[in-house]
Coordinates of C-alpha atoms in Angstrom, one line a residue:
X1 CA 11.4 26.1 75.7
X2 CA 8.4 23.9 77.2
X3 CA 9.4 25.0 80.4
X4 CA 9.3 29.3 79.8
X5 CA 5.3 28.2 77.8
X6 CA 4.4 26.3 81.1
X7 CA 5.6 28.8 83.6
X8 CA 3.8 31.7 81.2
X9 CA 0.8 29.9 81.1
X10 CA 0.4 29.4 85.6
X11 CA 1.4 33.2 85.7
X12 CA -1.7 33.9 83.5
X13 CA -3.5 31.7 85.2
X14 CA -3.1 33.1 88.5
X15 CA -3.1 36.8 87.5
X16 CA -6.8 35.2 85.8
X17 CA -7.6 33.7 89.2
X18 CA -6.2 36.4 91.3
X19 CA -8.6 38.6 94.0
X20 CA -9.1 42.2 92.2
X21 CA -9.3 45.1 94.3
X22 CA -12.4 47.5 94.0
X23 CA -12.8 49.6 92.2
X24 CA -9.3 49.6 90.6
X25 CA -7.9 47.1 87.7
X26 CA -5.9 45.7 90.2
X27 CA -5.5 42.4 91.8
X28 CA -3.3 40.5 94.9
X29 CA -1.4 37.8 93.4
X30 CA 0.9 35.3 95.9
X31 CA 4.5 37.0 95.3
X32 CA 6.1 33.8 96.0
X33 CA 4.6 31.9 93.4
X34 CA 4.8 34.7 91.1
X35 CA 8.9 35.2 91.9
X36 CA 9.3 31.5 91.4
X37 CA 7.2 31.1 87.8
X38 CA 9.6 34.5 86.9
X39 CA 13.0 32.6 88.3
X40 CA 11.7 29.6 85.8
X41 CA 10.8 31.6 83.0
X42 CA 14.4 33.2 83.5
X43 CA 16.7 30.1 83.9
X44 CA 14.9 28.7 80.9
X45 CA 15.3 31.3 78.2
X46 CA 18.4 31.3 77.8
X47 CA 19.7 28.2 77.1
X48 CA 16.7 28.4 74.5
X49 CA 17.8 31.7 73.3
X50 CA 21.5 30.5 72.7
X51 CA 19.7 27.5 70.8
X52 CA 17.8 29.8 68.8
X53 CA 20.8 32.2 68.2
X54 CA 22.9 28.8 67.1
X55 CA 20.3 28.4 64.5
X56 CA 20.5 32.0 63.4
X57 CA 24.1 31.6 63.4
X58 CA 24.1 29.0 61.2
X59 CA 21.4 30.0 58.9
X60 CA 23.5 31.4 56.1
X61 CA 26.1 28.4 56.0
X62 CA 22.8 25.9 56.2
X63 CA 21.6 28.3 53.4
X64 CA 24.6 28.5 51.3
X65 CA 25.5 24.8 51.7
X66 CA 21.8 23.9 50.2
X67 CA 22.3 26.2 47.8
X68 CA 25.6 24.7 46.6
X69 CA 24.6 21.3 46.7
X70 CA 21.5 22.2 44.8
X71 CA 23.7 23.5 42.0
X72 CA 25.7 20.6 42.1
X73 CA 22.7 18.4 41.8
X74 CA 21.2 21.0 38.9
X75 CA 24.8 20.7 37.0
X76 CA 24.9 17.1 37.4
X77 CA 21.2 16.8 36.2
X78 CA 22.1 19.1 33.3
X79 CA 24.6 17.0 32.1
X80 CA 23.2 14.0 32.9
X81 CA 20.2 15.2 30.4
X82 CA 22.9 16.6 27.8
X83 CA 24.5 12.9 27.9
X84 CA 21.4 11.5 27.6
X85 CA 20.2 13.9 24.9
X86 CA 23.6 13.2 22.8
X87 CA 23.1 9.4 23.1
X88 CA 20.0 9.9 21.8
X89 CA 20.0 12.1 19.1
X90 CA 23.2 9.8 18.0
X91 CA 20.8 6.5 18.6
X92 CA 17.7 8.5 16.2
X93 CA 20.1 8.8 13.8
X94 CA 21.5 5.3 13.5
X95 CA 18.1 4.2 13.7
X96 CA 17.3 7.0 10.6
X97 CA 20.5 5.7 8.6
X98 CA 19.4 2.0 9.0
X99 CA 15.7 2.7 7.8
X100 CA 16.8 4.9 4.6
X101 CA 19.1 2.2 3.6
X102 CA 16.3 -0.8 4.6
X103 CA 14.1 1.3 2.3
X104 CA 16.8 1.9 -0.5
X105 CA 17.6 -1.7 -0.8
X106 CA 13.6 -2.2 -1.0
X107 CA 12.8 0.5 -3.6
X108 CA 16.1 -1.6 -5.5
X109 CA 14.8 -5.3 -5.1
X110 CA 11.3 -3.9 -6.0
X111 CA 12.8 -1.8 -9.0
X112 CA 14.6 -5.1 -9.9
X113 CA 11.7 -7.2 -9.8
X114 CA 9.5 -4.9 -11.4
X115 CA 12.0 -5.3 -14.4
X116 CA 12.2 -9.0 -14.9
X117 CA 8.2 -8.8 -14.6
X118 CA 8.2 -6.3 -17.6
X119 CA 11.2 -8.4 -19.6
X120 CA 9.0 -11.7 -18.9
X121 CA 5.8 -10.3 -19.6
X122 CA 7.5 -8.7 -22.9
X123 CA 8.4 -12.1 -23.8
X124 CA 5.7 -13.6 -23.0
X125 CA 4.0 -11.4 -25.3
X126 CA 6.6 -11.7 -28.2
X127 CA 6.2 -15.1 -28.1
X128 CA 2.3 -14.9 -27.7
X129 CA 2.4 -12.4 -31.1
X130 CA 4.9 -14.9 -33.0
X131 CA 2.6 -17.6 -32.1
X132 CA -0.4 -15.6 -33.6
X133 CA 1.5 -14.6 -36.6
X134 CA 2.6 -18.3 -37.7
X135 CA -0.8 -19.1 -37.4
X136 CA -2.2 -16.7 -39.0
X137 CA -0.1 -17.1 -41.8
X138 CA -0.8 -21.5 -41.5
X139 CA -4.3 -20.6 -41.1
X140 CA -4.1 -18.2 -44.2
X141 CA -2.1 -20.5 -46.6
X142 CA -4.4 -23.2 -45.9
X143 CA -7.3 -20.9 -46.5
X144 CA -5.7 -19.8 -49.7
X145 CA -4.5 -23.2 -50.7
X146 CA -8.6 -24.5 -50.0
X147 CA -10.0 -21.1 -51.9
X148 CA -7.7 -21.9 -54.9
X149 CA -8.3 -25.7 -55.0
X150 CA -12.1 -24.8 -54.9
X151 CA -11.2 -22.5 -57.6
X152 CA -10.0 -24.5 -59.4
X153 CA -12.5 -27.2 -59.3
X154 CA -15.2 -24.9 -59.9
X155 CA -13.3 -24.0 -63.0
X156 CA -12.8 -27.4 -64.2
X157 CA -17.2 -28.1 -63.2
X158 CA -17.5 -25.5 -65.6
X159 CA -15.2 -25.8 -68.3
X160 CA -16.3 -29.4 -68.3
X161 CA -20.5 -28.0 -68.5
X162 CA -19.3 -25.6 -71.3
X163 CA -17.6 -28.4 -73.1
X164 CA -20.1 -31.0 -72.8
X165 CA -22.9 -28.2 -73.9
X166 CA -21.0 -26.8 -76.5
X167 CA -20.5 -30.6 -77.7
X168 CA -24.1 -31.3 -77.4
X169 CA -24.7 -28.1 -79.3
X170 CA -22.7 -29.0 -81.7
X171 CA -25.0 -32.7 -82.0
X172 CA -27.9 -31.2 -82.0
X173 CA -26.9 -28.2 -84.3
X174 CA -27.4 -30.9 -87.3
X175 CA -31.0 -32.1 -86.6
X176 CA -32.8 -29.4 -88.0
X177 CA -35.9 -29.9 -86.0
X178 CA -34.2 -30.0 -82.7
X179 CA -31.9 -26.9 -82.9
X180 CA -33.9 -25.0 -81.1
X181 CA -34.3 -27.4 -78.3
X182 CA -30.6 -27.9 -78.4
X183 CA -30.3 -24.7 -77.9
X184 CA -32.4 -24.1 -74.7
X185 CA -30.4 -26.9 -73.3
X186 CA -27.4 -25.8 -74.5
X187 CA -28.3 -22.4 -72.1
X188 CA -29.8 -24.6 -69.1
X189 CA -26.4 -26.4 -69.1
X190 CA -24.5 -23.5 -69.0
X191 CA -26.3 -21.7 -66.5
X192 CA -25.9 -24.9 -64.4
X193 CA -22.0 -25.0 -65.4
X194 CA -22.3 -20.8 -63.8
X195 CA -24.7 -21.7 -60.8
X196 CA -22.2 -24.1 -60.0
X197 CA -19.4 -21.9 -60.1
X198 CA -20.9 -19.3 -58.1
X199 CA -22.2 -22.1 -55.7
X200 CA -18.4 -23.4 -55.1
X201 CA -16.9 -19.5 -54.7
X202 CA -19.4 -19.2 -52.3
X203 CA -18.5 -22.0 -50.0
X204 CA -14.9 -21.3 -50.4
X205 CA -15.5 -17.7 -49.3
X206 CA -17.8 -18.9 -46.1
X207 CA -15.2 -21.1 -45.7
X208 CA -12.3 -19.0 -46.0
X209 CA -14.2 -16.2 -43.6
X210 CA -14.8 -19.5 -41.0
X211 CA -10.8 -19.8 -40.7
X212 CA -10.2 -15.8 -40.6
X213 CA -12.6 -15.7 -38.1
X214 CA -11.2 -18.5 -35.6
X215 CA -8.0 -16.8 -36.1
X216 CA -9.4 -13.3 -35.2
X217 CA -10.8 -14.9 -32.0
X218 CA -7.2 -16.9 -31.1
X219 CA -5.7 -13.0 -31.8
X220 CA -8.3 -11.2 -29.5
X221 CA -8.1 -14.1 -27.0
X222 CA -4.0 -13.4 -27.1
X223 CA -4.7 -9.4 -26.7
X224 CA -7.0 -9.8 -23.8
X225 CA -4.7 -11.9 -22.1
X226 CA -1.5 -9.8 -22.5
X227 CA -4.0 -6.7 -21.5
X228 CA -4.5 -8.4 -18.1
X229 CA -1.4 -9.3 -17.8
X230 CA -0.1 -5.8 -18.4
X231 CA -3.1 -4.9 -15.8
X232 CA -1.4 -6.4 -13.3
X233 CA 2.2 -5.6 -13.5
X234 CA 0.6 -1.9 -13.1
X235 CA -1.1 -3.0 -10.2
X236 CA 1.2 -5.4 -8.5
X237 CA -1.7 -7.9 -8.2
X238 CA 1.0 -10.9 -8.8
X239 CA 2.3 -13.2 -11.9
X240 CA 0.3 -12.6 -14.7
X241 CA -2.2 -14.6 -15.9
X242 CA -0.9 -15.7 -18.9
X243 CA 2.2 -16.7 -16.8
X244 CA 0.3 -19.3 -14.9
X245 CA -1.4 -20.5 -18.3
X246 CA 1.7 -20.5 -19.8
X247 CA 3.8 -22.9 -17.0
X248 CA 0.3 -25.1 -17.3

């Protein structure tokens, strides 16, 4: 095919460079050079030509065998990719079963855990409550015991004033000229013998109030604690304080 360009090419070239003949469009070009470019242009083309109709020829079976081996390649893609969509979809849902029972046997431990914190800390504060009660009540018998003993004593101060004034009334009810001295006295002594009295109810009632309030303190002290401790089980901030307090 080089050849037929090449000899088409010199013919142009000397029809270009050929002498024209005035006034026509014509021109004298060398016949024998001509002749022999034309015998070359012949001899090549068809030898080209049969080339060209071999690859006309086989055009459609070039065409149909690339067609057929790009199906083939498409259905081997396609169920390469179905393969490969199957294994995974079947791997996602492995993956899904493991998680929702990983997170199942989380939500149980935590659920378990969360119980024994509430059964401990219920303890805790049954025992913290028990432990308030019994002193309250020790706290409140000795109170009582103290407030009565007082009582008591106060009494005796004053039955013992009231006896000894009545007695010295009594003394001095026979001297005429002190009667009314013994009198006044007699009064003075027993308003000492009630001062008294209301002197020692006092300091058993500041006493008593002393104790009720160091108990009210120990209970609110108790309450605070298992408040916290409540606070945090809610939360999840860790063992309650009371817990630590507790194992100290």
């Amino acid at each position: 095919m080089y050849r037929v360009f090449e000899a088409l090419d010199e013919l142009v070239a000397i029809v270009e460079e050929a002498r024209g003949i005035p006034p026509t469009r014509s021109c004298i070009v060398p016949r024998g050079d001509v002749l022999e470019l034309l015998d070359d242009v012949r001899d090549a083309l068809p030898g080209e030509l049969d080339d060209a109709q071999d690859v006309l020829d086989h055009r459609d079976k070039i065409v149909s065998d690339a067609r057929a081996s790009a199906e083939t390649t498409v259905s081997g893609a396609n169920q390469q990719a179905e393969h490969a969509i199957g294994s995974a979809r079947a791997e996602a849902d492995r993956i899904l079963a493991d998680a929702k029972a990983h997170a199942d046997r989380m939500v149980a431990e935590a659920s378990a855990h969360a119980d024994h914190l509430v059964a401990t800390a219920q303890l805790e504060a049954d025992r913290v409550v028990a432990d308030g009660n019994a002193e309250y009540e020790e706290a409140t018998g000795r109170a009582r015991v103290e407030s009565e003993r007082m009582i008591e004593a106060g009494k005796a101060t004053y039955e013992r004033a009231v006896a000894d004034g009545l007695a010295e009334q009594e003394r001095l009810v026979s001297q005429t000229e002190v009667v009314r001295a013994a009198h006044a006295e007699s009064a003075k002594v027993i308003d000492a013998a009630h001062a008294e009295a209301d002197r020692l109810r006092e300091e058993c009632d500041h006493y008593v109030d002393g104790r009720l309030a160091d108990f009210e303190e120990t209970l609110s002290s108790a309450l605070r604690t298992v408040g916290r401790g409540r606070h945090q089980l809610r939360t999840g901030a860790g063992a309650p304080d009371y817990v630590t307090e507790h194992r100290r």
